[in-house]
Amino acid sequence: MQLFLDSTDVAQIRDLAATGLVDGVTTNPSLIAKSGRNMLEVIAEICEAVEGPVSAEVAATESQQMLAEGRKLAGVAPNVVVKVPLTREGLVATRQFTAEGIQTNVTLCFSASQALLAAKVGATYISPFIGRLDDHGADGMDLIHEIRAIYDNYGFDTEILAASIRSPTHVRDAAMAGADCATIPPEVFLSLFKHPLTEKGLDQFLKDWAKTGQSIL
Ligand code: G3P
């Protein structure tokens, strides 16, 4: 399973990328706004910090304008993936991006039928929003299972990118449901390393080791 960071915090992306565990990055207009920075500059810096795909989202709502924006974003770096909202106009644009060899991430997916349409127009990634579905009283993980079944039934190679991840449990469940990737906020990513029993066990081992008076080096 590929692990992406859902962030525009370049320093934090660099820090976590140094672990070798960051396979890519996703951004969205809200994260760009939170950064307070110029979008093109931030995307260029992220693309230098990670080798993998970096999603940059169009702001237009009409397909021709989306195409113009997406082509510009794709020109920033070879690893840019153009993120497009799952609307009728967005899917028209996605189909054209696919024809031009530009990678796409179709975002704001909340139903399996939407995901089917995205695969049919050749989306590289589909982003089902798990946490927002949970917030809405549904079980977001059901959507991952449904999309996995549909894509496997027909051999679609669109990758399922579990998004709107809020917890390590979401990451585990998305992996068990067969999501190809999960995009994870940095604070959740950091929590993936941790377990209280790991900390407790290590503390005890270090105390016992100190009692031996030994040194390995
Ligand atoms: O980048 C899209 C998605 O991951 C947003 O997550 O937490 O704003 O629902 P969230």
PDB file of C-alpha atoms and ligand atoms in Angstrom:
ATOM      1  CA  MET A   1       0.000   0.000   0.000  1.00  0.00           C
ATOM      2  CA  GLN A   2       1.333   3.406  -0.925  1.00  0.00           C
ATOM      3  CA  LEU A   3       1.274   6.024   1.817  1.00  0.00           C
ATOM      4  CA  PHE A   4       0.827   9.655   0.784  1.00  0.00           C
ATOM      5  CA  LEU A   5       0.911  12.765   2.943  1.00  0.00           C
ATOM      6  CA  ASP A   6      -2.127  15.038   2.728  1.00  0.00           C
ATOM      7  CA  SER A   7      -0.341  18.315   3.372  1.00  0.00           C
ATOM      8  CA  THR A   8       1.157  21.545   2.063  1.00  0.00           C
ATOM      9  CA  ASP A   9       3.613  21.901   4.958  1.00  0.00           C
ATOM     10  CA  VAL A  10       6.856  21.592   2.999  1.00  0.00           C
ATOM     11  CA  ALA A  11       9.119  21.365   6.068  1.00  0.00           C
ATOM     12  CA  GLN A  12       7.032  18.565   7.529  1.00  0.00           C
ATOM     13  CA  ILE A  13       6.854  16.785   4.166  1.00  0.00           C
ATOM     14  CA  ARG A  14      10.674  16.918   3.900  1.00  0.00           C
ATOM     15  CA  ASP A  15      11.027  15.654   7.470  1.00  0.00           C
ATOM     16  CA  LEU A  16       8.719  12.675   6.948  1.00  0.00           C
ATOM     17  CA  ALA A  17      10.047  11.947   3.446  1.00  0.00           C
ATOM     18  CA  ALA A  18      13.450  11.358   5.068  1.00  0.00           C
ATOM     19  CA  THR A  19      12.004   8.163   6.600  1.00  0.00           C
ATOM     20  CA  GLY A  20      11.611   6.726   3.086  1.00  0.00           C
ATOM     21  CA  LEU A  21       7.986   5.949   3.899  1.00  0.00           C
ATOM     22  CA  VAL A  22       6.306   8.755   1.941  1.00  0.00           C
ATOM     23  CA  ASP A  23       5.262   7.536  -1.501  1.00  0.00           C
ATOM     24  CA  GLY A  24       3.575  10.761  -2.594  1.00  0.00           C
ATOM     25  CA  VAL A  25       1.684  13.879  -1.493  1.00  0.00           C
ATOM     26  CA  THR A  26      -1.815  15.202  -2.033  1.00  0.00           C
ATOM     27  CA  THR A  27      -2.955  18.793  -1.671  1.00  0.00           C
ATOM     28  CA  ASN A  28      -6.277  20.567  -2.055  1.00  0.00           C
ATOM     29  CA  PRO A  29      -7.422  24.194  -2.193  1.00  0.00           C
ATOM     30  CA  SER A  30      -8.123  24.257   1.556  1.00  0.00           C
ATOM     31  CA  LEU A  31      -4.579  23.063   2.332  1.00  0.00           C
ATOM     32  CA  ILE A  32      -3.129  25.653  -0.073  1.00  0.00           C
ATOM     33  CA  ALA A  33      -5.161  28.350   1.695  1.00  0.00           C
ATOM     34  CA  LYS A  34      -3.903  27.065   5.056  1.00  0.00           C
ATOM     35  CA  SER A  35      -0.288  27.351   3.848  1.00  0.00           C
ATOM     36  CA  GLY A  36      -0.841  31.031   2.995  1.00  0.00           C
ATOM     37  CA  ARG A  37       1.554  30.548   0.072  1.00  0.00           C
ATOM     38  CA  ASN A  38       1.526  30.725  -3.723  1.00  0.00           C
ATOM     39  CA  MET A  39       0.186  27.429  -5.041  1.00  0.00           C
ATOM     40  CA  LEU A  40       2.661  26.977  -7.888  1.00  0.00           C
ATOM     41  CA  GLU A  41       5.631  27.622  -5.594  1.00  0.00           C
ATOM     42  CA  VAL A  42       4.391  25.203  -2.946  1.00  0.00           C
ATOM     43  CA  ILE A  43       3.706  22.468  -5.509  1.00  0.00           C
ATOM     44  CA  ALA A  44       7.166  22.932  -7.050  1.00  0.00           C
ATOM     45  CA  GLU A  45       8.832  22.613  -3.630  1.00  0.00           C
ATOM     46  CA  ILE A  46       6.812  19.507  -2.722  1.00  0.00           C
ATOM     47  CA  CYS A  47       7.679  17.938  -6.085  1.00  0.00           C
ATOM     48  CA  GLU A  48      11.370  18.409  -5.270  1.00  0.00           C
ATOM     49  CA  ALA A  49      10.944  16.984  -1.773  1.00  0.00           C
ATOM     50  CA  VAL A  50       9.309  13.719  -2.891  1.00  0.00           C
ATOM     51  CA  GLU A  51       9.904  11.587  -5.954  1.00  0.00           C
ATOM     52  CA  GLY A  52       6.385  10.169  -6.044  1.00  0.00           C
ATOM     53  CA  PRO A  53       3.122  11.662  -7.322  1.00  0.00           C
ATOM     54  CA  VAL A  54       2.044  15.073  -6.024  1.00  0.00           C
ATOM     55  CA  SER A  55      -1.617  15.964  -6.523  1.00  0.00           C
ATOM     56  CA  ALA A  56      -2.398  19.601  -7.343  1.00  0.00           C
ATOM     57  CA  GLU A  57      -6.072  20.509  -7.675  1.00  0.00           C
ATOM     58  CA  VAL A  58      -7.688  22.661 -10.337  1.00  0.00           C
ATOM     59  CA  ALA A  59      -9.930  25.510  -9.151  1.00  0.00           C
ATOM     60  CA  ALA A  60     -12.117  25.839 -12.248  1.00  0.00           C
ATOM     61  CA  THR A  61     -15.547  24.202 -12.522  1.00  0.00           C
ATOM     62  CA  GLU A  62     -15.875  24.158 -16.320  1.00  0.00           C
ATOM     63  CA  SER A  63     -13.964  21.538 -18.302  1.00  0.00           C
ATOM     64  CA  GLN A  64     -12.080  23.791 -20.762  1.00  0.00           C
ATOM     65  CA  GLN A  65     -10.851  25.966 -17.918  1.00  0.00           C
ATOM     66  CA  MET A  66      -9.942  22.861 -15.896  1.00  0.00           C
ATOM     67  CA  LEU A  67      -7.895  21.671 -18.866  1.00  0.00           C
ATOM     68  CA  ALA A  68      -6.043  24.982 -19.094  1.00  0.00           C
ATOM     69  CA  GLU A  69      -5.307  24.982 -15.346  1.00  0.00           C
ATOM     70  CA  GLY A  70      -4.379  21.300 -15.308  1.00  0.00           C
ATOM     71  CA  ARG A  71      -1.938  21.637 -18.198  1.00  0.00           C
ATOM     72  CA  LYS A  72      -0.247  24.516 -16.368  1.00  0.00           C
ATOM     73  CA  LEU A  73      -0.050  22.512 -13.120  1.00  0.00           C
ATOM     74  CA  ALA A  74       1.302  19.453 -14.977  1.00  0.00           C
ATOM     75  CA  GLY A  75       4.056  21.681 -16.370  1.00  0.00           C
ATOM     76  CA  VAL A  76       5.368  22.486 -12.881  1.00  0.00           C
ATOM     77  CA  ALA A  77       7.100  19.104 -12.479  1.00  0.00           C
ATOM     78  CA  PRO A  78       6.938  15.640 -14.041  1.00  0.00           C
ATOM     79  CA  ASN A  79       5.462  14.122 -10.866  1.00  0.00           C
ATOM     80  CA  VAL A  80       2.423  16.429 -10.719  1.00  0.00           C
ATOM     81  CA  VAL A  81      -0.930  14.649 -10.787  1.00  0.00           C
ATOM     82  CA  VAL A  82      -3.819  16.927 -11.707  1.00  0.00           C
ATOM     83  CA  LYS A  83      -6.614  16.687  -9.157  1.00  0.00           C
ATOM     84  CA  VAL A  84     -10.089  17.167 -10.572  1.00  0.00           C
ATOM     85  CA  PRO A  85     -13.440  17.230  -8.752  1.00  0.00           C
ATOM     86  CA  LEU A  86     -15.873  14.421  -9.451  1.00  0.00           C
ATOM     87  CA  THR A  87     -18.410  16.391 -11.464  1.00  0.00           C
ATOM     88  CA  ARG A  88     -19.652  15.922 -15.012  1.00  0.00           C
ATOM     89  CA  GLU A  89     -17.308  18.710 -16.162  1.00  0.00           C
ATOM     90  CA  GLY A  90     -14.477  17.205 -14.140  1.00  0.00           C
ATOM     91  CA  LEU A  91     -14.878  13.821 -15.814  1.00  0.00           C
ATOM     92  CA  VAL A  92     -14.937  15.410 -19.283  1.00  0.00           C
ATOM     93  CA  ALA A  93     -11.639  17.089 -18.406  1.00  0.00           C
ATOM     94  CA  THR A  94     -10.253  13.867 -16.930  1.00  0.00           C
ATOM     95  CA  ARG A  95     -10.956  11.994 -20.152  1.00  0.00           C
ATOM     96  CA  GLN A  96      -8.957  14.603 -22.077  1.00  0.00           C
ATOM     97  CA  PHE A  97      -6.104  14.658 -19.553  1.00  0.00           C
ATOM     98  CA  THR A  98      -5.900  10.867 -19.949  1.00  0.00           C
ATOM     99  CA  ALA A  99      -5.703  11.256 -23.742  1.00  0.00           C
ATOM    100  CA  GLU A 100      -2.862  13.752 -23.280  1.00  0.00           C
ATOM    101  CA  GLY A 101      -0.963  11.461 -20.932  1.00  0.00           C
ATOM    102  CA  ILE A 102      -1.506  13.699 -17.904  1.00  0.00           C
ATOM    103  CA  GLN A 103      -2.076  11.787 -14.660  1.00  0.00           C
ATOM    104  CA  THR A 104      -5.248  12.569 -12.723  1.00  0.00           C
ATOM    105  CA  ASN A 105      -6.655  12.188  -9.246  1.00  0.00           C
ATOM    106  CA  VAL A 106     -10.458  12.436  -9.277  1.00  0.00           C
ATOM    107  CA  THR A 107     -11.445  13.819  -5.909  1.00  0.00           C
ATOM    108  CA  LEU A 108     -14.554  14.343  -3.768  1.00  0.00           C
ATOM    109  CA  CYS A 109     -15.826  10.828  -4.486  1.00  0.00           C
ATOM    110  CA  PHE A 110     -18.667   9.778  -2.216  1.00  0.00           C
ATOM    111  CA  SER A 111     -20.298   6.888  -4.109  1.00  0.00           C
ATOM    112  CA  ALA A 112     -19.279   3.746  -5.937  1.00  0.00           C
ATOM    113  CA  SER A 113     -21.159   4.816  -9.055  1.00  0.00           C
ATOM    114  CA  GLN A 114     -19.103   8.014  -9.150  1.00  0.00           C
ATOM    115  CA  ALA A 115     -15.962   5.877  -8.863  1.00  0.00           C
ATOM    116  CA  LEU A 116     -17.134   3.710 -11.761  1.00  0.00           C
ATOM    117  CA  LEU A 117     -17.455   6.787 -13.982  1.00  0.00           C
ATOM    118  CA  ALA A 118     -13.995   8.024 -12.976  1.00  0.00           C
ATOM    119  CA  ALA A 119     -12.460   4.668 -13.929  1.00  0.00           C
ATOM    120  CA  LYS A 120     -14.269   4.698 -17.269  1.00  0.00           C
ATOM    121  CA  VAL A 121     -12.647   8.013 -18.217  1.00  0.00           C
ATOM    122  CA  GLY A 122      -9.224   6.642 -17.282  1.00  0.00           C
ATOM    123  CA  ALA A 123      -8.541   8.398 -13.977  1.00  0.00           C
ATOM    124  CA  THR A 124      -5.158   7.446 -12.539  1.00  0.00           C
ATOM    125  CA  TYR A 125      -6.488   7.714  -8.967  1.00  0.00           C
ATOM    126  CA  ILE A 126      -9.928   7.916  -7.396  1.00  0.00           C
ATOM    127  CA  SER A 127     -10.176   9.608  -3.999  1.00  0.00           C
ATOM    128  CA  PRO A 128     -13.087   8.373  -1.855  1.00  0.00           C
ATOM    129  CA  PHE A 129     -13.473  10.607   1.207  1.00  0.00           C
ATOM    130  CA  ILE A 130     -13.734   8.221   4.157  1.00  0.00           C
ATOM    131  CA  GLY A 131     -13.821  10.626   7.107  1.00  0.00           C
ATOM    132  CA  ARG A 132     -16.373  12.970   5.565  1.00  0.00           C
ATOM    133  CA  LEU A 133     -18.699  10.021   4.900  1.00  0.00           C
ATOM    134  CA  ASP A 134     -18.284   8.931   8.536  1.00  0.00           C
ATOM    135  CA  ASP A 135     -19.070  12.515   9.607  1.00  0.00           C
ATOM    136  CA  HIS A 136     -22.219  12.272   7.511  1.00  0.00           C
ATOM    137  CA  GLY A 137     -23.472   9.193   9.365  1.00  0.00           C
ATOM    138  CA  ALA A 138     -22.340   6.627   6.774  1.00  0.00           C
ATOM    139  CA  ASP A 139     -19.492   4.105   7.019  1.00  0.00           C
ATOM    140  CA  GLY A 140     -16.810   5.475   4.730  1.00  0.00           C
ATOM    141  CA  MET A 141     -14.953   2.174   4.628  1.00  0.00           C
ATOM    142  CA  ASP A 142     -17.935   0.493   2.938  1.00  0.00           C
ATOM    143  CA  LEU A 143     -17.205   2.704  -0.057  1.00  0.00           C
ATOM    144  CA  ILE A 144     -13.638   1.414  -0.326  1.00  0.00           C
ATOM    145  CA  HIS A 145     -14.942  -2.185  -0.320  1.00  0.00           C
ATOM    146  CA  GLU A 146     -17.528  -1.356  -2.996  1.00  0.00           C
ATOM    147  CA  ILE A 147     -15.055   0.387  -5.285  1.00  0.00           C
ATOM    148  CA  ARG A 148     -12.499  -2.429  -4.848  1.00  0.00           C
ATOM    149  CA  ALA A 149     -15.132  -4.988  -5.910  1.00  0.00           C
ATOM    150  CA  ILE A 150     -16.225  -2.961  -8.945  1.00  0.00           C
ATOM    151  CA  TYR A 151     -12.697  -2.219 -10.144  1.00  0.00           C
ATOM    152  CA  ASP A 152     -11.694  -5.866  -9.704  1.00  0.00           C
ATOM    153  CA  ASN A 153     -14.843  -7.089 -11.499  1.00  0.00           C
ATOM    154  CA  TYR A 154     -13.913  -5.163 -14.623  1.00  0.00           C
ATOM    155  CA  GLY A 155     -10.135  -4.972 -14.375  1.00  0.00           C
ATOM    156  CA  PHE A 156     -10.004  -1.172 -14.084  1.00  0.00           C
ATOM    157  CA  ASP A 157      -6.501  -0.053 -13.190  1.00  0.00           C
ATOM    158  CA  THR A 158      -7.553   3.245 -11.582  1.00  0.00           C
ATOM    159  CA  GLU A 159      -5.927   3.230  -8.153  1.00  0.00           C
ATOM    160  CA  ILE A 160      -8.065   3.642  -5.056  1.00  0.00           C
ATOM    161  CA  LEU A 161      -6.603   6.458  -2.953  1.00  0.00           C
ATOM    162  CA  ALA A 162      -8.374   6.476   0.421  1.00  0.00           C
ATOM    163  CA  ALA A 163      -8.704  10.136   1.415  1.00  0.00           C
ATOM    164  CA  SER A 164     -10.120  12.134   4.304  1.00  0.00           C
ATOM    165  CA  ILE A 165      -8.266   9.787   6.641  1.00  0.00           C
ATOM    166  CA  ARG A 166      -8.633  10.756  10.290  1.00  0.00           C
ATOM    167  CA  SER A 167      -6.992   7.950  12.294  1.00  0.00           C
ATOM    168  CA  PRO A 168      -4.593   4.978  12.212  1.00  0.00           C
ATOM    169  CA  THR A 169      -7.706   2.776  12.260  1.00  0.00           C
ATOM    170  CA  HIS A 170      -8.782   4.319   8.959  1.00  0.00           C
ATOM    171  CA  VAL A 171      -5.355   3.461   7.501  1.00  0.00           C
ATOM    172  CA  ARG A 172      -5.559  -0.144   8.743  1.00  0.00           C
ATOM    173  CA  ASP A 173      -9.115  -0.624   7.508  1.00  0.00           C
ATOM    174  CA  ALA A 174      -8.375   0.942   4.113  1.00  0.00           C
ATOM    175  CA  ALA A 175      -5.410  -1.420   3.741  1.00  0.00           C
ATOM    176  CA  MET A 176      -7.577  -4.410   4.674  1.00  0.00           C
ATOM    177  CA  ALA A 177     -10.223  -3.270   2.189  1.00  0.00           C
ATOM    178  CA  GLY A 178      -7.636  -3.276  -0.594  1.00  0.00           C
ATOM    179  CA  ALA A 179      -7.128   0.454  -1.149  1.00  0.00           C
ATOM    180  CA  ASP A 180      -4.019   0.976  -3.290  1.00  0.00           C
ATOM    181  CA  CYS A 181      -3.003   4.128  -1.413  1.00  0.00           C
ATOM    182  CA  ALA A 182      -4.044   6.235   1.556  1.00  0.00           C
ATOM    183  CA  THR A 183      -3.419   9.952   1.872  1.00  0.00           C
ATOM    184  CA  ILE A 184      -2.770  10.788   5.482  1.00  0.00           C
ATOM    185  CA  PRO A 185      -2.507  14.057   7.442  1.00  0.00           C
ATOM    186  CA  PRO A 186       0.991  14.413   9.012  1.00  0.00           C
ATOM    187  CA  GLU A 187      -0.282  14.068  12.599  1.00  0.00           C
ATOM    188  CA  VAL A 188      -1.998  10.768  11.748  1.00  0.00           C
ATOM    189  CA  PHE A 189       1.088   9.630   9.812  1.00  0.00           C
ATOM    190  CA  LEU A 190       3.231  10.258  12.913  1.00  0.00           C
ATOM    191  CA  SER A 191       0.815   8.305  15.077  1.00  0.00           C
ATOM    192  CA  LEU A 192       1.226   5.238  12.816  1.00  0.00           C
ATOM    193  CA  PHE A 193       4.671   4.663  14.342  1.00  0.00           C
ATOM    194  CA  LYS A 194       3.345   4.584  17.880  1.00  0.00           C
ATOM    195  CA  HIS A 195       1.843   2.063  20.272  1.00  0.00           C
ATOM    196  CA  PRO A 196       1.820   2.506  24.071  1.00  0.00           C
ATOM    197  CA  LEU A 197       3.102  -1.043  24.556  1.00  0.00           C
ATOM    198  CA  THR A 198       6.074  -0.318  22.263  1.00  0.00           C
ATOM    199  CA  GLU A 199       6.978   2.699  24.392  1.00  0.00           C
ATOM    200  CA  LYS A 200       6.440   0.812  27.659  1.00  0.00           C
ATOM    201  CA  GLY A 201       8.404  -2.214  26.454  1.00  0.00           C
ATOM    202  CA  LEU A 202      11.319  -0.118  25.190  1.00  0.00           C
ATOM    203  CA  ASP A 203      11.453   1.819  28.442  1.00  0.00           C
ATOM    204  CA  GLN A 204      11.781  -1.443  30.381  1.00  0.00           C
ATOM    205  CA  PHE A 205      14.406  -2.854  28.002  1.00  0.00           C
ATOM    206  CA  LEU A 206      16.499   0.311  28.306  1.00  0.00           C
ATOM    207  CA  LYS A 207      16.304   0.242  32.107  1.00  0.00           C
ATOM    208  CA  ASP A 208      17.333  -3.425  32.232  1.00  0.00           C
ATOM    209  CA  TRP A 209      20.127  -2.836  29.709  1.00  0.00           C
ATOM    210  CA  ALA A 210      21.518  -0.002  31.823  1.00  0.00           C
ATOM    211  CA  LYS A 211      21.709  -2.427  34.795  1.00  0.00           C
ATOM    212  CA  THR A 212      24.062  -4.703  32.817  1.00  0.00           C
ATOM    213  CA  GLY A 213      26.642  -1.929  32.530  1.00  0.00           C
ATOM    214  CA  GLN A 214      27.438  -3.192  29.023  1.00  0.00           C
ATOM    215  CA  SER A 215      27.983  -1.302  25.774  1.00  0.00           C
ATOM    216  CA  ILE A 216      27.547  -2.828  22.332  1.00  0.00           C
ATOM    217  CA  LEU A 217      29.985  -0.467  20.629  1.00  0.00           C
TER     218      LEU A 217
HETATM  219  O1  G3P B   1      -7.275  15.976   0.368  1.00  0.00           O
HETATM  220  C1  G3P B   1      -8.552  15.476   0.438  1.00  0.00           C
HETATM  221  C2  G3P B   1      -8.944  14.915   1.787  1.00  0.00           C
HETATM  222  O2  G3P B   1      -7.962  14.066   2.286  1.00  0.00           O
HETATM  223  C3  G3P B   1      -9.498  15.913   2.749  1.00  0.00           C
HETATM  224  O3  G3P B   1      -9.622  15.419   4.054  1.00  0.00           O
HETATM  225  O4  G3P B   1     -10.021  15.741   6.470  1.00  0.00           O
HETATM  226  O5  G3P B   1     -10.535  17.611   4.861  1.00  0.00           O
HETATM  227  O6  G3P B   1     -11.972  15.581   4.947  1.00  0.00           O
HETATM  228  P1  G3P B   1     -10.585  16.136   5.129  1.00  0.00           P
END
